Short mmCIF file of C-alpha atoms in Angstrom, two decimals:
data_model
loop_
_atom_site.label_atom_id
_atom_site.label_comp_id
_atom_site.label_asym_id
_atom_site.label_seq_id
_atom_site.Cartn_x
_atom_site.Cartn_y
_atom_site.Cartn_z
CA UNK X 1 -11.40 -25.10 -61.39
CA UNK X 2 -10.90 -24.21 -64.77
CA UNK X 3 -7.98 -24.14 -66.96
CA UNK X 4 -6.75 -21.64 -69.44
CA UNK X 5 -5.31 -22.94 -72.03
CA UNK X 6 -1.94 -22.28 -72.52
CA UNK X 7 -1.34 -21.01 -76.09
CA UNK X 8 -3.90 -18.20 -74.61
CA UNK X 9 -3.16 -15.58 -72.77
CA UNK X 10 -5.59 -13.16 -71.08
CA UNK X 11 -7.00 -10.09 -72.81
CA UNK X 12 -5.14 -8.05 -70.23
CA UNK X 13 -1.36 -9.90 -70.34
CA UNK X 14 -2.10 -9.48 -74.15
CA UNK X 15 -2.28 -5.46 -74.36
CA UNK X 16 0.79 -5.66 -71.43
CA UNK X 17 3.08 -8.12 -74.03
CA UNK X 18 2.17 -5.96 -77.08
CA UNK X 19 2.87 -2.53 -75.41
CA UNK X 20 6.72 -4.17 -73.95
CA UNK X 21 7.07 -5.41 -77.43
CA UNK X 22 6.02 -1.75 -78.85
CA UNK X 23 8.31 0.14 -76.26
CA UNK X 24 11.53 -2.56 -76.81
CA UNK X 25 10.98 -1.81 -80.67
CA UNK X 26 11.06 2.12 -80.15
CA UNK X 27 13.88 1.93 -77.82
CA UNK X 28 15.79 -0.43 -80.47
CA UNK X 29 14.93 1.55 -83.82
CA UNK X 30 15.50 5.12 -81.75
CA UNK X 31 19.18 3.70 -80.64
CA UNK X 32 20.26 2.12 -84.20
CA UNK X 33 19.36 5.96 -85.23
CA UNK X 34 21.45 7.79 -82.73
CA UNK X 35 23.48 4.79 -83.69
CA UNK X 36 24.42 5.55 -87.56
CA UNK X 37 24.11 9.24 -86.98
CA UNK X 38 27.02 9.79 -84.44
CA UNK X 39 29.32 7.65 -86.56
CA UNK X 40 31.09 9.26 -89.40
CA UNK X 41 30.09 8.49 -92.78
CA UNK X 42 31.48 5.38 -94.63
CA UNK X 43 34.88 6.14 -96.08
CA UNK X 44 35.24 9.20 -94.67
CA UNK X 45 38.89 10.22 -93.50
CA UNK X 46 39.61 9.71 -89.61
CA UNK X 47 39.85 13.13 -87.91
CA UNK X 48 43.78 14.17 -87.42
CA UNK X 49 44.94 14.90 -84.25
CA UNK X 50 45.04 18.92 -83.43
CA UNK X 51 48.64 20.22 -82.22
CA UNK X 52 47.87 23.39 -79.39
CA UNK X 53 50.96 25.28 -80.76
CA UNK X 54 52.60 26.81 -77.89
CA UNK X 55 49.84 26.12 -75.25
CA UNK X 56 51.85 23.80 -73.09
CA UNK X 57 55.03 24.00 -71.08
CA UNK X 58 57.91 20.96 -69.78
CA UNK X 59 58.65 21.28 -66.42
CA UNK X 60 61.29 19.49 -64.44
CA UNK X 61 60.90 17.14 -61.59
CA UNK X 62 63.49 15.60 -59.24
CA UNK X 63 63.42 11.96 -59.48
CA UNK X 64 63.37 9.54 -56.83
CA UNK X 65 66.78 8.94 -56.32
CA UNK X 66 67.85 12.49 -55.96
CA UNK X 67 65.19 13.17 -53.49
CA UNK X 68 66.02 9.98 -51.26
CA UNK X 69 69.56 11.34 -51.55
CA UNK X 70 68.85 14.77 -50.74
CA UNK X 71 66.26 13.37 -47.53
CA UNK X 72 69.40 11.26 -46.64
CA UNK X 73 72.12 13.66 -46.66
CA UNK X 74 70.37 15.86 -44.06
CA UNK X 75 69.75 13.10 -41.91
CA UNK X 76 73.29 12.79 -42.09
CA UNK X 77 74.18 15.77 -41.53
CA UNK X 78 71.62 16.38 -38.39
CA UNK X 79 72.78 12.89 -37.17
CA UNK X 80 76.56 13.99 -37.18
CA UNK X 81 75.46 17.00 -34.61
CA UNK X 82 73.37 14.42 -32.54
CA UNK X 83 70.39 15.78 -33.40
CA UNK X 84 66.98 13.58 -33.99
CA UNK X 85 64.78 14.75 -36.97
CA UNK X 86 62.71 14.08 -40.00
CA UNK X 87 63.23 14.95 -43.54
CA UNK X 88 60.74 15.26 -45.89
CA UNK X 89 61.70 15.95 -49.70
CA UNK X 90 58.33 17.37 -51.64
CA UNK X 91 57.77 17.76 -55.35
CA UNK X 92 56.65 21.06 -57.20
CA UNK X 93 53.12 19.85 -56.52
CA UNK X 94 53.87 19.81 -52.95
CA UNK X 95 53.49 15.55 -52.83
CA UNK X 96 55.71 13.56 -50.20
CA UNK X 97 58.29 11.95 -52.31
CA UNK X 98 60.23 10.82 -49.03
CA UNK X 99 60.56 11.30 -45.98
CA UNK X 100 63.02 10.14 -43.72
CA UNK X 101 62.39 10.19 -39.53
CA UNK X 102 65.76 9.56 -38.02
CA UNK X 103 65.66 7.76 -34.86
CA UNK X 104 64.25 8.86 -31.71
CA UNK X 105 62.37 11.83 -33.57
CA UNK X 106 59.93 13.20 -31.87
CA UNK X 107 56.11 12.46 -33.06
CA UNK X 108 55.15 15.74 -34.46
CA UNK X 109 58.11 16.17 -36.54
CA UNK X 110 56.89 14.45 -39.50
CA UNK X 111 54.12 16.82 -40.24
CA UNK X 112 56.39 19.27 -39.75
CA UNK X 113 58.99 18.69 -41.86
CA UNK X 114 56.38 17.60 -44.70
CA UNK X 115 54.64 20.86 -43.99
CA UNK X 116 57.93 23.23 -43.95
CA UNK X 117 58.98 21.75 -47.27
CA UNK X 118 55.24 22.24 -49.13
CA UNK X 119 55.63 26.13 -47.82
CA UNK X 120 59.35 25.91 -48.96
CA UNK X 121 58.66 25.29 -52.58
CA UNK X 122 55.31 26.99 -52.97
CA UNK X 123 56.81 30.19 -52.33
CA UNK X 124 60.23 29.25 -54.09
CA UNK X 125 61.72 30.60 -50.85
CA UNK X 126 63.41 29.01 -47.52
CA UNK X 127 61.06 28.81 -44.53
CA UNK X 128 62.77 31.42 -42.85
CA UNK X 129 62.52 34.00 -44.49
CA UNK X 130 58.95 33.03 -45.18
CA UNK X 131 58.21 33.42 -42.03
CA UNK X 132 59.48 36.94 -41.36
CA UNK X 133 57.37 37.77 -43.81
CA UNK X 134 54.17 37.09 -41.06
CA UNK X 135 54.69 40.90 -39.31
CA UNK X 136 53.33 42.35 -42.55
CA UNK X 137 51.30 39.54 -43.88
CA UNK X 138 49.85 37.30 -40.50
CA UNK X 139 47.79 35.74 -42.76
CA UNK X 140 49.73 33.75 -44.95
CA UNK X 141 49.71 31.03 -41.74
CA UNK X 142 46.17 30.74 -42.83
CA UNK X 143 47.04 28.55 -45.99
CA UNK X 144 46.70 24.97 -45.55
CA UNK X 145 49.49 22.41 -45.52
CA UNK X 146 51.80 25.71 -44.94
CA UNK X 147 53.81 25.86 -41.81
CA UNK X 148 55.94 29.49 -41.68
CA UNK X 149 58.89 27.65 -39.07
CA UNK X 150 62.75 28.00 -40.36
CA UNK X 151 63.88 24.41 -41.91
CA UNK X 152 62.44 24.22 -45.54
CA UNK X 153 64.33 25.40 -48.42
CA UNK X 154 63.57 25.30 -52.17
CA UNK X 155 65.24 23.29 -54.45
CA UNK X 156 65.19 24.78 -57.86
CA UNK X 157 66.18 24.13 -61.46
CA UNK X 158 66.75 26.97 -64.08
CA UNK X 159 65.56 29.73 -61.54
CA UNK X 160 62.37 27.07 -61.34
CA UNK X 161 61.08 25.19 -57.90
CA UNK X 162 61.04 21.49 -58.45
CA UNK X 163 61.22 20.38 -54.99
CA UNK X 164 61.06 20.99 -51.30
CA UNK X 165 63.38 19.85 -48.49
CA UNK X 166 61.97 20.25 -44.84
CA UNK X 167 63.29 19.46 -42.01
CA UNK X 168 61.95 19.52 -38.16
CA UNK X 169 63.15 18.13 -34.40
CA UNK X 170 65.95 20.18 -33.82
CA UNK X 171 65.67 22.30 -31.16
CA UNK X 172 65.86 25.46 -33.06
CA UNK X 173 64.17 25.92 -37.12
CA UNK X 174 68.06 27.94 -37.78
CA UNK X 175 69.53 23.90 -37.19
CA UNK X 176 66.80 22.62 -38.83
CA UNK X 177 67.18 25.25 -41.64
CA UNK X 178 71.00 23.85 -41.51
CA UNK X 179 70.41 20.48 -42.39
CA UNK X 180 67.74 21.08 -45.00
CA UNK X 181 70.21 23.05 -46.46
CA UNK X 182 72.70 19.94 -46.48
CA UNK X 183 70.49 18.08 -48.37
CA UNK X 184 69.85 20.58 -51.29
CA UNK X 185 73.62 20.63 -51.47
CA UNK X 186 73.93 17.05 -51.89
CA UNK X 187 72.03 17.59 -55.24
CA UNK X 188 74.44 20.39 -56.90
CA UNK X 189 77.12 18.05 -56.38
#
């Protein structure tokens, strides 16, 4: 057999190296372009940053402390009438900020508390009236996360929701109703 010498390289791995070479120089001199042209010219002045006059709003939010007091004062206050719940305290967004399941709650009570408070402060409103409001709207039930039960009520700051408080276990939504109510009180004080 016959060997090819090695500074030579077949006519056909020639024409292959010179068109990779072709295409990496193309690719290289097309990218340096794109390159200078979407940079700003040299010692031009760095755009300032825009202000959106009066496009934006501050909202409040209840902080973590006064939601894990508010989830703990109705606890306390359903644990005082022997009753075995779970609290959930929600932000304006509707996101779990605590929740609280006092002992020997029953399993489905921590959806249900989460749930009552989401529909509490989405509609600004306590649960229970909420859910009178089914006879001439049934369905409102149909929104997700929502659950139209008594035993989530609003907490609010300058006439604004910033929070839910929902409670469930009790055997009635006017108890659980009661104790969410406890812990929005625990924040005015």
């Amino acid at each position: 057999m016959h060997a090819m010498p090695r500074n030579k390289l077949s006519r056909r791995a020639r024409i292959a190296t010179a068109g990779a070479a072709l295409t990496a120089a193309v690719a290289v001199t097309a990218l340096g372009a794109v390159s200078a042209n979407a940079s700003a010219p040299a010692g031009a002045p760095a755009a300032a940053p825009v202000a959106a006059a009066g496009t934006t709003t501050t909202s409040a939010h209840l902080t973590i402390d006064a939601a894990t007091e508010a989830a703990q004062a109705a606890l306390d206050a359903a644990e005082k009438e022997n009753q075995r719940v779970t609290v959930a305290v929600v932000d304006r967004n509707g996101n779990t900020l605590v929740t609280l399941r006092g002992d020997g709650a029953g399993p489905q009570s921590y959806e249900s508390a989460e749930r009552k408070a989401y529909t509490a402060v989405s509609w600004n409103a306590p649960t229970s009236q909420l859910a009178e409001r089914l006879a001439q709207a049934p369905n409102l039930k149909d929104i997700p996360g929502t659950l139209f039960l008594a035993g989530g009520v609003p907490v609010t700051a300058k006439n604004a929701p910033i929070a839910g408080i929902g409670v469930a276990g009790a055997p009635s939504g006017a108890l659980d109703e009661k104790f969410a109510a406890a812990g929005a009180a625990a924040l005015a004080r």
